[in-house]
PDB file of C-alpha atoms in Angstrom:
ATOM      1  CA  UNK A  21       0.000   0.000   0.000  1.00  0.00           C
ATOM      2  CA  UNK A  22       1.289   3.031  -0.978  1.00  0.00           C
ATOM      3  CA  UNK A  23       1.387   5.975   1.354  1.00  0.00           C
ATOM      4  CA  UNK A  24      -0.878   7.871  -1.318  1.00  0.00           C
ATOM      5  CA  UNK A  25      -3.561   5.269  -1.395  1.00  0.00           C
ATOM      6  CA  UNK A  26      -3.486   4.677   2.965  1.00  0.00           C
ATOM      7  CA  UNK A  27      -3.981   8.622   3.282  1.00  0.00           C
ATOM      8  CA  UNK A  28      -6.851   8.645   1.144  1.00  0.00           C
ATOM      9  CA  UNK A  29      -8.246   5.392   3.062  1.00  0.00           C
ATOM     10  CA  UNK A  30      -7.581   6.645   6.158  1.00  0.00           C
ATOM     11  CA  UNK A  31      -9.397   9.606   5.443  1.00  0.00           C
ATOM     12  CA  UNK A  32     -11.988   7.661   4.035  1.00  0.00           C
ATOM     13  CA  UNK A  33     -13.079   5.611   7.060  1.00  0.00           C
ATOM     14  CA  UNK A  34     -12.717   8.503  10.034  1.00  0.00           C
ATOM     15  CA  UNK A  35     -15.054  10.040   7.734  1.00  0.00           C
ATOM     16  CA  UNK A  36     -17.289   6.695   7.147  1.00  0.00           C
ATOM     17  CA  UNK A  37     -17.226   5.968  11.137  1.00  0.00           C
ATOM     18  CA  UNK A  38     -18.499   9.538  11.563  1.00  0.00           C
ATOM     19  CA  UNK A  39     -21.668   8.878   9.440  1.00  0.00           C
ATOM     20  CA  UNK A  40     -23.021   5.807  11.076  1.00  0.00           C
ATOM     21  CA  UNK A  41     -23.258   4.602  14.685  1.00  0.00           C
ATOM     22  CA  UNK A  42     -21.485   1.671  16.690  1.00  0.00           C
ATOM     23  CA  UNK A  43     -24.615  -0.366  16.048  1.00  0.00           C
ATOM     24  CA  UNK A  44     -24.354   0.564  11.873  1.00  0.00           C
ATOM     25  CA  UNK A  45     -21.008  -0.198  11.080  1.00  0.00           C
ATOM     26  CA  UNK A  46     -18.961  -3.223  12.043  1.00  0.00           C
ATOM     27  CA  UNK A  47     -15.401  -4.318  11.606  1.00  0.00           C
ATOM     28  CA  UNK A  48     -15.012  -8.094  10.182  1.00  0.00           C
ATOM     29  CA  UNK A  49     -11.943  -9.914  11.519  1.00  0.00           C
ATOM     30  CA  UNK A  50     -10.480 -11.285  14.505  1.00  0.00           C
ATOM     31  CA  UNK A  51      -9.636  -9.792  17.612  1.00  0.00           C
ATOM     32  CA  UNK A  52      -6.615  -8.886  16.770  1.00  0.00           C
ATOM     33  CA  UNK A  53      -7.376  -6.996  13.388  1.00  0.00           C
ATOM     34  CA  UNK A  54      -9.832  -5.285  15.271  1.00  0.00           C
ATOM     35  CA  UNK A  55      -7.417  -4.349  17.716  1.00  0.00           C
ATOM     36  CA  UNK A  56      -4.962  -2.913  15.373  1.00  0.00           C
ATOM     37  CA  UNK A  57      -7.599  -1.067  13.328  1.00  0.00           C
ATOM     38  CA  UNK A  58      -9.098   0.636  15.637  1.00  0.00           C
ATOM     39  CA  UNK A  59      -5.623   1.625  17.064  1.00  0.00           C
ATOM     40  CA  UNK A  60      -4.322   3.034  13.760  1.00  0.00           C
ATOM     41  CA  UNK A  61      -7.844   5.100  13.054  1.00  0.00           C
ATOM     42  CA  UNK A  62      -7.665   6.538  16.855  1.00  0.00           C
ATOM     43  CA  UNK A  63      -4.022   7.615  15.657  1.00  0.00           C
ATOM     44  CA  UNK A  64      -4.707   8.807  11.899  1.00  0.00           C
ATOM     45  CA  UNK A  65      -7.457  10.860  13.859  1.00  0.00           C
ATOM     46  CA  UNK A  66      -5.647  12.579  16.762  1.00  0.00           C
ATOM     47  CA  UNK A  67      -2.306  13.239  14.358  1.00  0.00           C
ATOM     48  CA  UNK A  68      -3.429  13.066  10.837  1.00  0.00           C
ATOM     49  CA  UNK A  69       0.125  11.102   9.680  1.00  0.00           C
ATOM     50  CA  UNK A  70      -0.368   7.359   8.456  1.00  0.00           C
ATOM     51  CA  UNK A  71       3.606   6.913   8.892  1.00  0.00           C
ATOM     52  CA  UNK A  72       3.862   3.832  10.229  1.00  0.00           C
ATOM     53  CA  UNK A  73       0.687   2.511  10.454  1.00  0.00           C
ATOM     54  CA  UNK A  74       0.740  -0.557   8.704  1.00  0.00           C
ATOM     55  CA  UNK A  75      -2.557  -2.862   9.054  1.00  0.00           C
ATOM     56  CA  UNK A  76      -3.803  -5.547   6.776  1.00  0.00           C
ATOM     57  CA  UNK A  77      -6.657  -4.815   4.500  1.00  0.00           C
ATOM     58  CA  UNK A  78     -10.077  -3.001   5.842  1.00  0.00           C
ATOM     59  CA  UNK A  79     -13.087  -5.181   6.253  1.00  0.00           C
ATOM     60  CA  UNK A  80     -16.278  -3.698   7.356  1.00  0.00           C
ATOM     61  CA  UNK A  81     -20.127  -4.300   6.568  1.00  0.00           C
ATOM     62  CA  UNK A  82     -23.045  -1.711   7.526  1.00  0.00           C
ATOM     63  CA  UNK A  83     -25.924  -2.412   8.434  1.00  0.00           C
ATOM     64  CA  UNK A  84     -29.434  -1.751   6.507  1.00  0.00           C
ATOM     65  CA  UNK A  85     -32.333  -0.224   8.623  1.00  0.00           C
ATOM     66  CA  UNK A  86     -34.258  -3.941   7.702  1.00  0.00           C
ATOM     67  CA  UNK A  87     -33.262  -6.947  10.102  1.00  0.00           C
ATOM     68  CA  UNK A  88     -30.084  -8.596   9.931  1.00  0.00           C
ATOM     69  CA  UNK A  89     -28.967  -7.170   6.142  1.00  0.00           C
ATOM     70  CA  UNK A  90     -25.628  -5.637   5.752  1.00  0.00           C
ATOM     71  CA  UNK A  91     -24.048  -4.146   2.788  1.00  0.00           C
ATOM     72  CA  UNK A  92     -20.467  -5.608   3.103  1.00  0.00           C
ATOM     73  CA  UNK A  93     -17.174  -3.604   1.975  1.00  0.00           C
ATOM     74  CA  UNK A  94     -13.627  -5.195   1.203  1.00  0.00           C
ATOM     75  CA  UNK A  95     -10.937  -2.080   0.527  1.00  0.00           C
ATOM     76  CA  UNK A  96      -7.677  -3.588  -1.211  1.00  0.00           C
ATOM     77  CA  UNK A  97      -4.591  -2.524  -0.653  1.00  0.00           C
ATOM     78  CA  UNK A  98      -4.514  -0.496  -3.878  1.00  0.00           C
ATOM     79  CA  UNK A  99      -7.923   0.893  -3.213  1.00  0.00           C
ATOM     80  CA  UNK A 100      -8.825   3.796  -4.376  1.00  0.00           C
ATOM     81  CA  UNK A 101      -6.884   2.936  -7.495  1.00  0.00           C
ATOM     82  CA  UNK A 102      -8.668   0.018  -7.754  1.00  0.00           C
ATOM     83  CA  UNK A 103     -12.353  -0.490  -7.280  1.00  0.00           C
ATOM     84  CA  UNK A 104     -13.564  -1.865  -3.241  1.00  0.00           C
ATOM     85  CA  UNK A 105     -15.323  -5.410  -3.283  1.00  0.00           C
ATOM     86  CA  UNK A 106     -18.688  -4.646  -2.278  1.00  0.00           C
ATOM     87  CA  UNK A 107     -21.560  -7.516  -1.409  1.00  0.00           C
ATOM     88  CA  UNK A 108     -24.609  -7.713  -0.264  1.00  0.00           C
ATOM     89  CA  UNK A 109     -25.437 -10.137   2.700  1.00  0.00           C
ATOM     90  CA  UNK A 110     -28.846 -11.463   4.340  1.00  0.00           C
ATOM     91  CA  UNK A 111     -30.673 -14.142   6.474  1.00  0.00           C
ATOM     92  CA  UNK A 112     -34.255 -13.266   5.697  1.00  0.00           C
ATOM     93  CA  UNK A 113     -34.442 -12.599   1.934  1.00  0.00           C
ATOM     94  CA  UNK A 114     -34.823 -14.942  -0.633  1.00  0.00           C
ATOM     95  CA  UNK A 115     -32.154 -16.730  -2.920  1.00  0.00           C
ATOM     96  CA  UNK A 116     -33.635 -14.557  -5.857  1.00  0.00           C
ATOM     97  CA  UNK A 117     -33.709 -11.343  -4.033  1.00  0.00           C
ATOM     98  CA  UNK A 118     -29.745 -12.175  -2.969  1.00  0.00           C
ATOM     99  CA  UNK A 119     -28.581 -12.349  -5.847  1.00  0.00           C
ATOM    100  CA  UNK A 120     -30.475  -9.709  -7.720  1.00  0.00           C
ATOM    101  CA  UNK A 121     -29.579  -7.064  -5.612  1.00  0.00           C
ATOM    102  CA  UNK A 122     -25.471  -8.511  -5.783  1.00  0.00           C
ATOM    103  CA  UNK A 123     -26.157  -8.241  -9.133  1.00  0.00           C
ATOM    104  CA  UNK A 124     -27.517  -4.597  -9.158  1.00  0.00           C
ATOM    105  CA  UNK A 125     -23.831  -3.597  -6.393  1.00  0.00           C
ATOM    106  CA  UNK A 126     -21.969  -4.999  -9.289  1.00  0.00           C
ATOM    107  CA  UNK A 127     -23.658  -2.879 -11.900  1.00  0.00           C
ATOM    108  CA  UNK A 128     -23.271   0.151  -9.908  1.00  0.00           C
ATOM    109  CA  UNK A 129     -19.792  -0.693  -8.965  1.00  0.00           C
ATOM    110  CA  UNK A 130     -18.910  -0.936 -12.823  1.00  0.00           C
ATOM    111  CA  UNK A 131     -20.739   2.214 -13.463  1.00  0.00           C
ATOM    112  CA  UNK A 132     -18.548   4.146 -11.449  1.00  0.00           C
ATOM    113  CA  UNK A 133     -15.697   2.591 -11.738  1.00  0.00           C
ATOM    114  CA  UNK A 134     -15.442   2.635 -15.333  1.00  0.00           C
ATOM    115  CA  UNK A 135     -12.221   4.380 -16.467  1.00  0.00           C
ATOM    116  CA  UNK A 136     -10.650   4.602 -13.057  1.00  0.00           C
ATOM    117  CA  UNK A 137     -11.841   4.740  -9.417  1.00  0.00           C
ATOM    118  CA  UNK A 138      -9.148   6.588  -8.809  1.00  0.00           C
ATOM    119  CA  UNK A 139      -9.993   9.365 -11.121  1.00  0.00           C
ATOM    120  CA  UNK A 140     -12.636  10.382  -8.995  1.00  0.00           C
ATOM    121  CA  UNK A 141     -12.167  13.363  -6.387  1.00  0.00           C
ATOM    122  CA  UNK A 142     -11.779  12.580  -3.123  1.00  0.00           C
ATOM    123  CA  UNK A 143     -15.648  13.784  -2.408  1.00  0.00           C
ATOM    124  CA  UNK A 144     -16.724  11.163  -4.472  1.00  0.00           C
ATOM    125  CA  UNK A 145     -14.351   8.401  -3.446  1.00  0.00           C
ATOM    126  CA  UNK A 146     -15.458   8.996   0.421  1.00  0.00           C
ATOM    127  CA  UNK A 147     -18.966   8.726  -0.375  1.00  0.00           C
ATOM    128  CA  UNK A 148     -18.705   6.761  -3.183  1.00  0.00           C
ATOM    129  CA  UNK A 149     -19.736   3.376  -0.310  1.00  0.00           C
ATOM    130  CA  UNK A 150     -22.469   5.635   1.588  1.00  0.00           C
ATOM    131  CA  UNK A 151     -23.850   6.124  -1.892  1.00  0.00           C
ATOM    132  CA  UNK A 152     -24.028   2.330  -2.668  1.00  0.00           C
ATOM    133  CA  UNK A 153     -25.277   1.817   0.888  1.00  0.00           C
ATOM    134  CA  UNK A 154     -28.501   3.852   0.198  1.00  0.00           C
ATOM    135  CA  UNK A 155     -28.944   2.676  -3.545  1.00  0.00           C
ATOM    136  CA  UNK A 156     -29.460  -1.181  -1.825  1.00  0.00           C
ATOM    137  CA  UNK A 157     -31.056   0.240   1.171  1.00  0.00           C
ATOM    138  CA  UNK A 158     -33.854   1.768  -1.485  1.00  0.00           C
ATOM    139  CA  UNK A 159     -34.008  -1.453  -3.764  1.00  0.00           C
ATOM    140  CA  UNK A 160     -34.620  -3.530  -1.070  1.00  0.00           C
ATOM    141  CA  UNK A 161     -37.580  -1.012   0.258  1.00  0.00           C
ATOM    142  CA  UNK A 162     -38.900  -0.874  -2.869  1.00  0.00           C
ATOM    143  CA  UNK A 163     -38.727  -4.709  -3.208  1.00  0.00           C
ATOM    144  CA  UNK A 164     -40.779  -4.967  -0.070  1.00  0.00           C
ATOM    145  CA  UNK A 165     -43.327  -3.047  -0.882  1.00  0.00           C
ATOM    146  CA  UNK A 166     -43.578  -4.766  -4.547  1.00  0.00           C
ATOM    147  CA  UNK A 167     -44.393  -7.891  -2.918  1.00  0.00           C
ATOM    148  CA  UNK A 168     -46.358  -7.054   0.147  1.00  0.00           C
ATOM    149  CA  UNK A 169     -48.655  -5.019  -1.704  1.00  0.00           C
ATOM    150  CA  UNK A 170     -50.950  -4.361  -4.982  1.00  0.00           C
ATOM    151  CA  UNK A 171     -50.140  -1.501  -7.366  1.00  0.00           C
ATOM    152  CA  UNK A 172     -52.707   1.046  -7.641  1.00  0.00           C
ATOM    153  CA  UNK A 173     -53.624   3.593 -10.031  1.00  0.00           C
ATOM    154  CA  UNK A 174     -52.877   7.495  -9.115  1.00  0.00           C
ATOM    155  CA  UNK A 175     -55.810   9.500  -7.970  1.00  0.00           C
ATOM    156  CA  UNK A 176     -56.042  12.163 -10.068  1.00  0.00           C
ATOM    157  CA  UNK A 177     -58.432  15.316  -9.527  1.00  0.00           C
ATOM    158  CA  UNK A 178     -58.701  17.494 -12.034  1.00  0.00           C
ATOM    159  CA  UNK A 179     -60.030  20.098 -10.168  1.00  0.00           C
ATOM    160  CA  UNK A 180     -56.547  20.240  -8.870  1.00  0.00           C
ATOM    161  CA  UNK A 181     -53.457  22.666 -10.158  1.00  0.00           C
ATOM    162  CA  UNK A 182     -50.208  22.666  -8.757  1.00  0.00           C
ATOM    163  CA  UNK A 183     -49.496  25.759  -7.876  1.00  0.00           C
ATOM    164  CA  UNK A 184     -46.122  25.433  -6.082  1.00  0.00           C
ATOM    165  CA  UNK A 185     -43.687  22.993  -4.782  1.00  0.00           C
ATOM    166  CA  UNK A 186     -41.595  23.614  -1.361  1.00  0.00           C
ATOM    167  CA  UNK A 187     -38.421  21.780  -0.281  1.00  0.00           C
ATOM    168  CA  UNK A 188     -36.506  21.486   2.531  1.00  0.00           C
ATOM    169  CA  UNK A 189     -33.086  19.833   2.941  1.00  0.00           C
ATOM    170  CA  UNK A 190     -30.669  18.906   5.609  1.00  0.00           C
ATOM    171  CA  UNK A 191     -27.234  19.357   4.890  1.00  0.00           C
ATOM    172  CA  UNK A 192     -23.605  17.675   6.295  1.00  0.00           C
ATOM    173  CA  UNK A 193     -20.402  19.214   5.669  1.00  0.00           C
ATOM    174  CA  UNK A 194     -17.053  17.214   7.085  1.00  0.00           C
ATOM    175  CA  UNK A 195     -16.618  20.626   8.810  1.00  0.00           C
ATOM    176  CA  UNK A 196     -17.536  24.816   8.308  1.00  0.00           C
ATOM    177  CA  UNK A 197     -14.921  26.610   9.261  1.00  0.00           C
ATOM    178  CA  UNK A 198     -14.597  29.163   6.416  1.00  0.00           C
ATOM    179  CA  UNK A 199     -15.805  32.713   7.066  1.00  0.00           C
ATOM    180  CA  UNK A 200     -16.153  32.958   3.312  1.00  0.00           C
ATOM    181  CA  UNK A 201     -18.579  30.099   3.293  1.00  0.00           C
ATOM    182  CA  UNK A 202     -20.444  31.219   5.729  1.00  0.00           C
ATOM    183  CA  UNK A 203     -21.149  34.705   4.107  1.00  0.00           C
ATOM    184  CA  UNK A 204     -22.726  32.631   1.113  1.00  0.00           C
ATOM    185  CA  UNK A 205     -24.588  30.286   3.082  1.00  0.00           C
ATOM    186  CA  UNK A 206     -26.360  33.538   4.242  1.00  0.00           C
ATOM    187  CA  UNK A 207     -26.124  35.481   1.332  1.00  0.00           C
ATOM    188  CA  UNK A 208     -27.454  33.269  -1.107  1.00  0.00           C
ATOM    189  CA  UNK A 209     -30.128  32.298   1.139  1.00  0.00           C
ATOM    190  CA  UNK A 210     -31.725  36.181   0.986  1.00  0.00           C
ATOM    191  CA  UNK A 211     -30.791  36.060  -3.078  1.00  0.00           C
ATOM    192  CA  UNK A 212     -33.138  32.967  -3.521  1.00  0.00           C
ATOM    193  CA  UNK A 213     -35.611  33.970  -0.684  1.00  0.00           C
ATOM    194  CA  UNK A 214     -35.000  30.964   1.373  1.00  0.00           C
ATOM    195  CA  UNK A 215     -35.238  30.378   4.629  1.00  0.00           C
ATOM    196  CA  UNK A 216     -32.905  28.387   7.130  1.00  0.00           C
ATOM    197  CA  UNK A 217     -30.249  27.325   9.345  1.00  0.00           C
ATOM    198  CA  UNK A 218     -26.719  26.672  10.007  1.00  0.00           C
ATOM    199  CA  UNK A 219     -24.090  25.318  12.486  1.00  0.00           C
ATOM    200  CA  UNK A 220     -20.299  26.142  12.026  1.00  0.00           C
ATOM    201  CA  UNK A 221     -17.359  23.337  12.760  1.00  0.00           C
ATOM    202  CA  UNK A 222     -17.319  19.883  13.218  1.00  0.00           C
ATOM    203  CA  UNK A 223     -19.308  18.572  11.372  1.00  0.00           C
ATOM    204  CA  UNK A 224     -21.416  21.688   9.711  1.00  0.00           C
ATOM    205  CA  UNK A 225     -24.944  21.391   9.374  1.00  0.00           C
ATOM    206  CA  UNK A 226     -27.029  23.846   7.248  1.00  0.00           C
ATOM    207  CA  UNK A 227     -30.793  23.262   7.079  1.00  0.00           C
ATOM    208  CA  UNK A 228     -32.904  25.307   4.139  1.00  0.00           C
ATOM    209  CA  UNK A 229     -36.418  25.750   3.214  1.00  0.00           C
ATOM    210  CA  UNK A 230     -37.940  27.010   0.414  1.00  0.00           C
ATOM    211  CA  UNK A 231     -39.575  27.396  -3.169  1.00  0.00           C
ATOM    212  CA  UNK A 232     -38.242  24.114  -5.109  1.00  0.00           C
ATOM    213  CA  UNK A 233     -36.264  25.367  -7.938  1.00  0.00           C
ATOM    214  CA  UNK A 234     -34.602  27.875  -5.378  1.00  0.00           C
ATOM    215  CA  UNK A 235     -33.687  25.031  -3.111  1.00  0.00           C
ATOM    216  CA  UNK A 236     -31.674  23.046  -6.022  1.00  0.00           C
ATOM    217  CA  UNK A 237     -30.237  26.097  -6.993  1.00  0.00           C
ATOM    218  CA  UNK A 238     -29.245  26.318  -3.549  1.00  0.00           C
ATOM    219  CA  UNK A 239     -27.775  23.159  -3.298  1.00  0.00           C
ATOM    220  CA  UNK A 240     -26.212  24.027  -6.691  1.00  0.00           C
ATOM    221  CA  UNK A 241     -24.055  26.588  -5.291  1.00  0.00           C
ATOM    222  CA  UNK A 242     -23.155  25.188  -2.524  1.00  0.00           C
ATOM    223  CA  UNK A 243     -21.538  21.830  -3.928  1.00  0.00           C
ATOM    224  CA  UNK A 244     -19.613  24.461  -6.398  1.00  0.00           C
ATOM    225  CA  UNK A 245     -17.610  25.130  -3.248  1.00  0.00           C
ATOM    226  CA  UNK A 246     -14.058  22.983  -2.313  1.00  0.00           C
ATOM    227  CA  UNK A 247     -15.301  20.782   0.369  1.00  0.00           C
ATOM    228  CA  UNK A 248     -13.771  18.257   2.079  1.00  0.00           C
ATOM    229  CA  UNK A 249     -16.909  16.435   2.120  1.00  0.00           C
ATOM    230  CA  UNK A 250     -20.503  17.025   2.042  1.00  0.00           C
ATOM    231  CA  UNK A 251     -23.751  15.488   1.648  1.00  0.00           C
ATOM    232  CA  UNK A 252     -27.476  15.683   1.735  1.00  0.00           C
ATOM    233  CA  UNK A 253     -28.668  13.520   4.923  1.00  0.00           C
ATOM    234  CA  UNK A 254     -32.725  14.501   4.472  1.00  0.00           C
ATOM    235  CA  UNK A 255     -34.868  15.951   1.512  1.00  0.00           C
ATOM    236  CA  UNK A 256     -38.638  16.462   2.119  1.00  0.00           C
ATOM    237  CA  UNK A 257     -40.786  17.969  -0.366  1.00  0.00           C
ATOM    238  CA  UNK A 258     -44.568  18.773  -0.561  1.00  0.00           C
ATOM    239  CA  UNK A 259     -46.771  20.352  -3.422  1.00  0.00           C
ATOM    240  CA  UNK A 260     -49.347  22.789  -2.742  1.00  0.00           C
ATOM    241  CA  UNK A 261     -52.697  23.467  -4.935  1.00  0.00           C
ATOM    242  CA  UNK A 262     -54.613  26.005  -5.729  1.00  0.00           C
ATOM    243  CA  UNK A 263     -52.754  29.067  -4.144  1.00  0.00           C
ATOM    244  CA  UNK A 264     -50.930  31.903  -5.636  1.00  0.00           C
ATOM    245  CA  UNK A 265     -46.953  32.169  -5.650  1.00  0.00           C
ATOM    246  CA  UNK A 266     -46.655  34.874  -3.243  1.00  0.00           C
ATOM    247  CA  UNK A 267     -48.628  32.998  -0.482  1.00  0.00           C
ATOM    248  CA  UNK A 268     -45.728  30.575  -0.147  1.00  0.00           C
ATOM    249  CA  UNK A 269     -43.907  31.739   2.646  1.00  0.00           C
ATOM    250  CA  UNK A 270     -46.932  30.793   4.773  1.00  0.00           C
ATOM    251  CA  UNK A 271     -46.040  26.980   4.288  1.00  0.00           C
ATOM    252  CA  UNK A 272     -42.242  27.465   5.233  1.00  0.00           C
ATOM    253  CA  UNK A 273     -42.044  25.103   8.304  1.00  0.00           C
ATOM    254  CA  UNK A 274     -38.986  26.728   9.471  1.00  0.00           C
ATOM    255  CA  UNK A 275     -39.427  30.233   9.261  1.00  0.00           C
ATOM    256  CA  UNK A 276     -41.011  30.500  12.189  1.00  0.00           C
ATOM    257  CA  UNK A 277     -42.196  34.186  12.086  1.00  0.00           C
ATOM    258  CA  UNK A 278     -39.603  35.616  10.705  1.00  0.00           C
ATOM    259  CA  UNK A 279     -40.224  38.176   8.506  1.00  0.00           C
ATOM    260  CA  UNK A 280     -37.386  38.096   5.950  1.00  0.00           C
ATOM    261  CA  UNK A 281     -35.501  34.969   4.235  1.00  0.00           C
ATOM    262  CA  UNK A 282     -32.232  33.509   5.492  1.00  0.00           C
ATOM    263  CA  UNK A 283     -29.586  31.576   7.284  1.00  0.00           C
ATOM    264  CA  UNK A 284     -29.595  31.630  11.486  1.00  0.00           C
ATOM    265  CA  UNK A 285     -26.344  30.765  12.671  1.00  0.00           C
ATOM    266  CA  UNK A 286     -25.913  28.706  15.721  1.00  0.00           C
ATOM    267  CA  UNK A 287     -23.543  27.550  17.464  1.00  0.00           C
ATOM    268  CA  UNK A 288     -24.426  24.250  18.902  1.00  0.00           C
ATOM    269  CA  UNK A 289     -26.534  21.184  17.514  1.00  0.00           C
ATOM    270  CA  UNK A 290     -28.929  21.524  20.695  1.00  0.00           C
ATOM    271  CA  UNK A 291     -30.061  24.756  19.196  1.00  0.00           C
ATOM    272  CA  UNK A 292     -30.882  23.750  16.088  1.00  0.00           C
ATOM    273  CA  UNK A 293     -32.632  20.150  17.224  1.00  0.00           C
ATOM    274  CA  UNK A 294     -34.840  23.117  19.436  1.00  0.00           C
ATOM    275  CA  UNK A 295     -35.948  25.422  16.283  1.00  0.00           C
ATOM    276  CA  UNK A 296     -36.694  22.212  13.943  1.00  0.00           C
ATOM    277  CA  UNK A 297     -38.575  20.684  16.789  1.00  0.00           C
ATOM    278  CA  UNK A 298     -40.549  24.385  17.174  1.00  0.00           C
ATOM    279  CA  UNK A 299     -41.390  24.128  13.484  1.00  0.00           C
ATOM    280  CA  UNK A 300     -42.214  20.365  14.086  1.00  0.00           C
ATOM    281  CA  UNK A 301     -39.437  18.995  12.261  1.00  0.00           C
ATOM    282  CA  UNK A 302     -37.559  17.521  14.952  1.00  0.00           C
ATOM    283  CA  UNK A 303     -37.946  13.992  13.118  1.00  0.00           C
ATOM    284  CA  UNK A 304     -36.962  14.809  10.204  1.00  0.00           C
ATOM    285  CA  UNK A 305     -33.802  16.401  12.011  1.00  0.00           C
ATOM    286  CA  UNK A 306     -33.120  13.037  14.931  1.00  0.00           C
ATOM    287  CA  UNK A 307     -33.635  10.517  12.124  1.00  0.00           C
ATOM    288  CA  UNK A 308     -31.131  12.400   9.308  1.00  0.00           C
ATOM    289  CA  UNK A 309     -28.497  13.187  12.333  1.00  0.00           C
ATOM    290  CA  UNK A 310     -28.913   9.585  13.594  1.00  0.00           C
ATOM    291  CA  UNK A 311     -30.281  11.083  17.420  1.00  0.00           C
ATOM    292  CA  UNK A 312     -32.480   8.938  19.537  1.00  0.00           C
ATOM    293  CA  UNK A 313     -34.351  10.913  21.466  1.00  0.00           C
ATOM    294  CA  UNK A 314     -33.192  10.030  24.578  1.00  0.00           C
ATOM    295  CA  UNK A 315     -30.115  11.501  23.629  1.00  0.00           C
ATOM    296  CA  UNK A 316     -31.153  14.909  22.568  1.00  0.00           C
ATOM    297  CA  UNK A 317     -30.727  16.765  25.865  1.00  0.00           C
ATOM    298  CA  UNK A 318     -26.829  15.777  25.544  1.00  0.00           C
ATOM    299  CA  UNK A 319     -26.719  17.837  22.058  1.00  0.00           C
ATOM    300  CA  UNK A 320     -23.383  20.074  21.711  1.00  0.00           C
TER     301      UNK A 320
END
């Protein structure tokens, strides 16, 4: 393994580990490897140097919000130049489902692969797992529901006309330290008329509400920025009928009275988990962050 290659896989797990809980993700080896990886991450953490940490390859499978189905991850020594060995594993589906959805990793594995995994930038290579972990999650959702239930037709009323669509999104950023990117988290929030809010350093969060199109554009601008790493943890969306476009602002969960758009800053997650649960968001918030709610008080 070349010091390149354990950098970027270093970086890649602290960053993996961050994202799910102890009950999520799960080493797989013996005591010992266990031992040693662990060791080296706690390390590569507290000094950011992979000098002399020399550990046989990563194994690690994470777990799907369904029973006992992982999503298991093998990360050669080469890796990110070459692609990870990804499977999926399960005690309650059936032989067909197994090997349809190892069929569909593979797909997506060659999709993304093609011409190089390690052509990708280092956003995409750290999420580039997470992303495959919530492609099977939704395929096997959307198998369950195929077979447990009977299609219907859409309602349709005709009397009916979409008027406008509002979106709100939670965002995770490996960390917000910038000033700079804090100005246009709050600027562009008054330039699109959106409403919202954000939490500086590690990790940053920046939640957003607002007309559709604005939203995207949002999102747009933001992922135009250098990042270490971000992602979107929570999109909700709902269409409303019948009203003109200027009444929108009266559906904006989160604006809670406030009379013009844009970003709050805060500096703690206990304050935000307080203003989505005023604007009765606060599962939309636990469930994206990965909070129980026995928890929240603790919030930093």
């Amino acid at each position: 393994m070349t010091e390149s290659n354990k950098q970027l896989q270093y970086e890649e797990l602290s960053l993996l580990i961050s994202m799910f809980n102890d009950n999520e993700f799960k080493w797989v080896g013996n005591q010992d490897q266990l031992e040693h990886w662990k060791s080296a991450l706690d390390k590569f953490m507290s000094i950011h140097d992979v000098s002399g940490l020399d550990v046989s390859p990563f194994r690690f499978r994470i777990l799907l919000d369904m029973g006992e189905n992982w999503f298991n991850v093998f990360l050669p020594c080469r890796y990110p130049e070459i692609r990870p060995e990804c499977y999926f594993s399960s005690d309650t589906v059936t032989k067909l489902t197994w090997t349809e959805i190892n069929q569909e990793i593979e797909n997506k594995l060659n999709e993304r692969c093609d011409g190089g995994w390690c052509r990708f930038s280092i956003l995409f290579r750290t999420f580039g797992v997470t992303l495959n972990h919530h492609h099977i999650k939704s395929f096997l959702q959307q198998r369950d529901i195929a077979e447990t239930s009977i299609p219907e037709l859409p309602q349709i009323d005709e009397k009916k006309e979409c008027s406008f669509k509002i979106c709100r999104i939670l965002i995770w950023t490996h960390h917000l330290l910038s000033f700079e990117k804090r100005k246009c988290i709050c600027r562009w929030a008054n330039e699109l008329g959106i409403w919202g809010f954000s939490k500086p350093g590690y990790p940053g969060i920046i939640i957003v509400e607002g007309l559709y199109d604005n939203v995207q554009d949002y999102i747009s601008r933001l992922k135009s920025l250098r990042w270490q790493a971000i992602t979107i943890l929570s999109e909700e969306s709902e269409v409303i009928y019948n009203l003109p476009l200027h009444d929108h602002d009266k559906f904006i969960k989160i604006r809670l009275g406030r009379i013009k758009p844009g970003v709050s800053e805060f500096e703690c997650m206990s304050e935000i988990s307080s203003k989505m649960k005023e604007a009765g968001l606060e599962e939309m918030f636990l469930s994206a962050m990965k909070i129980n709610k026995k928890s929240d008080k603790s919030l930093t």
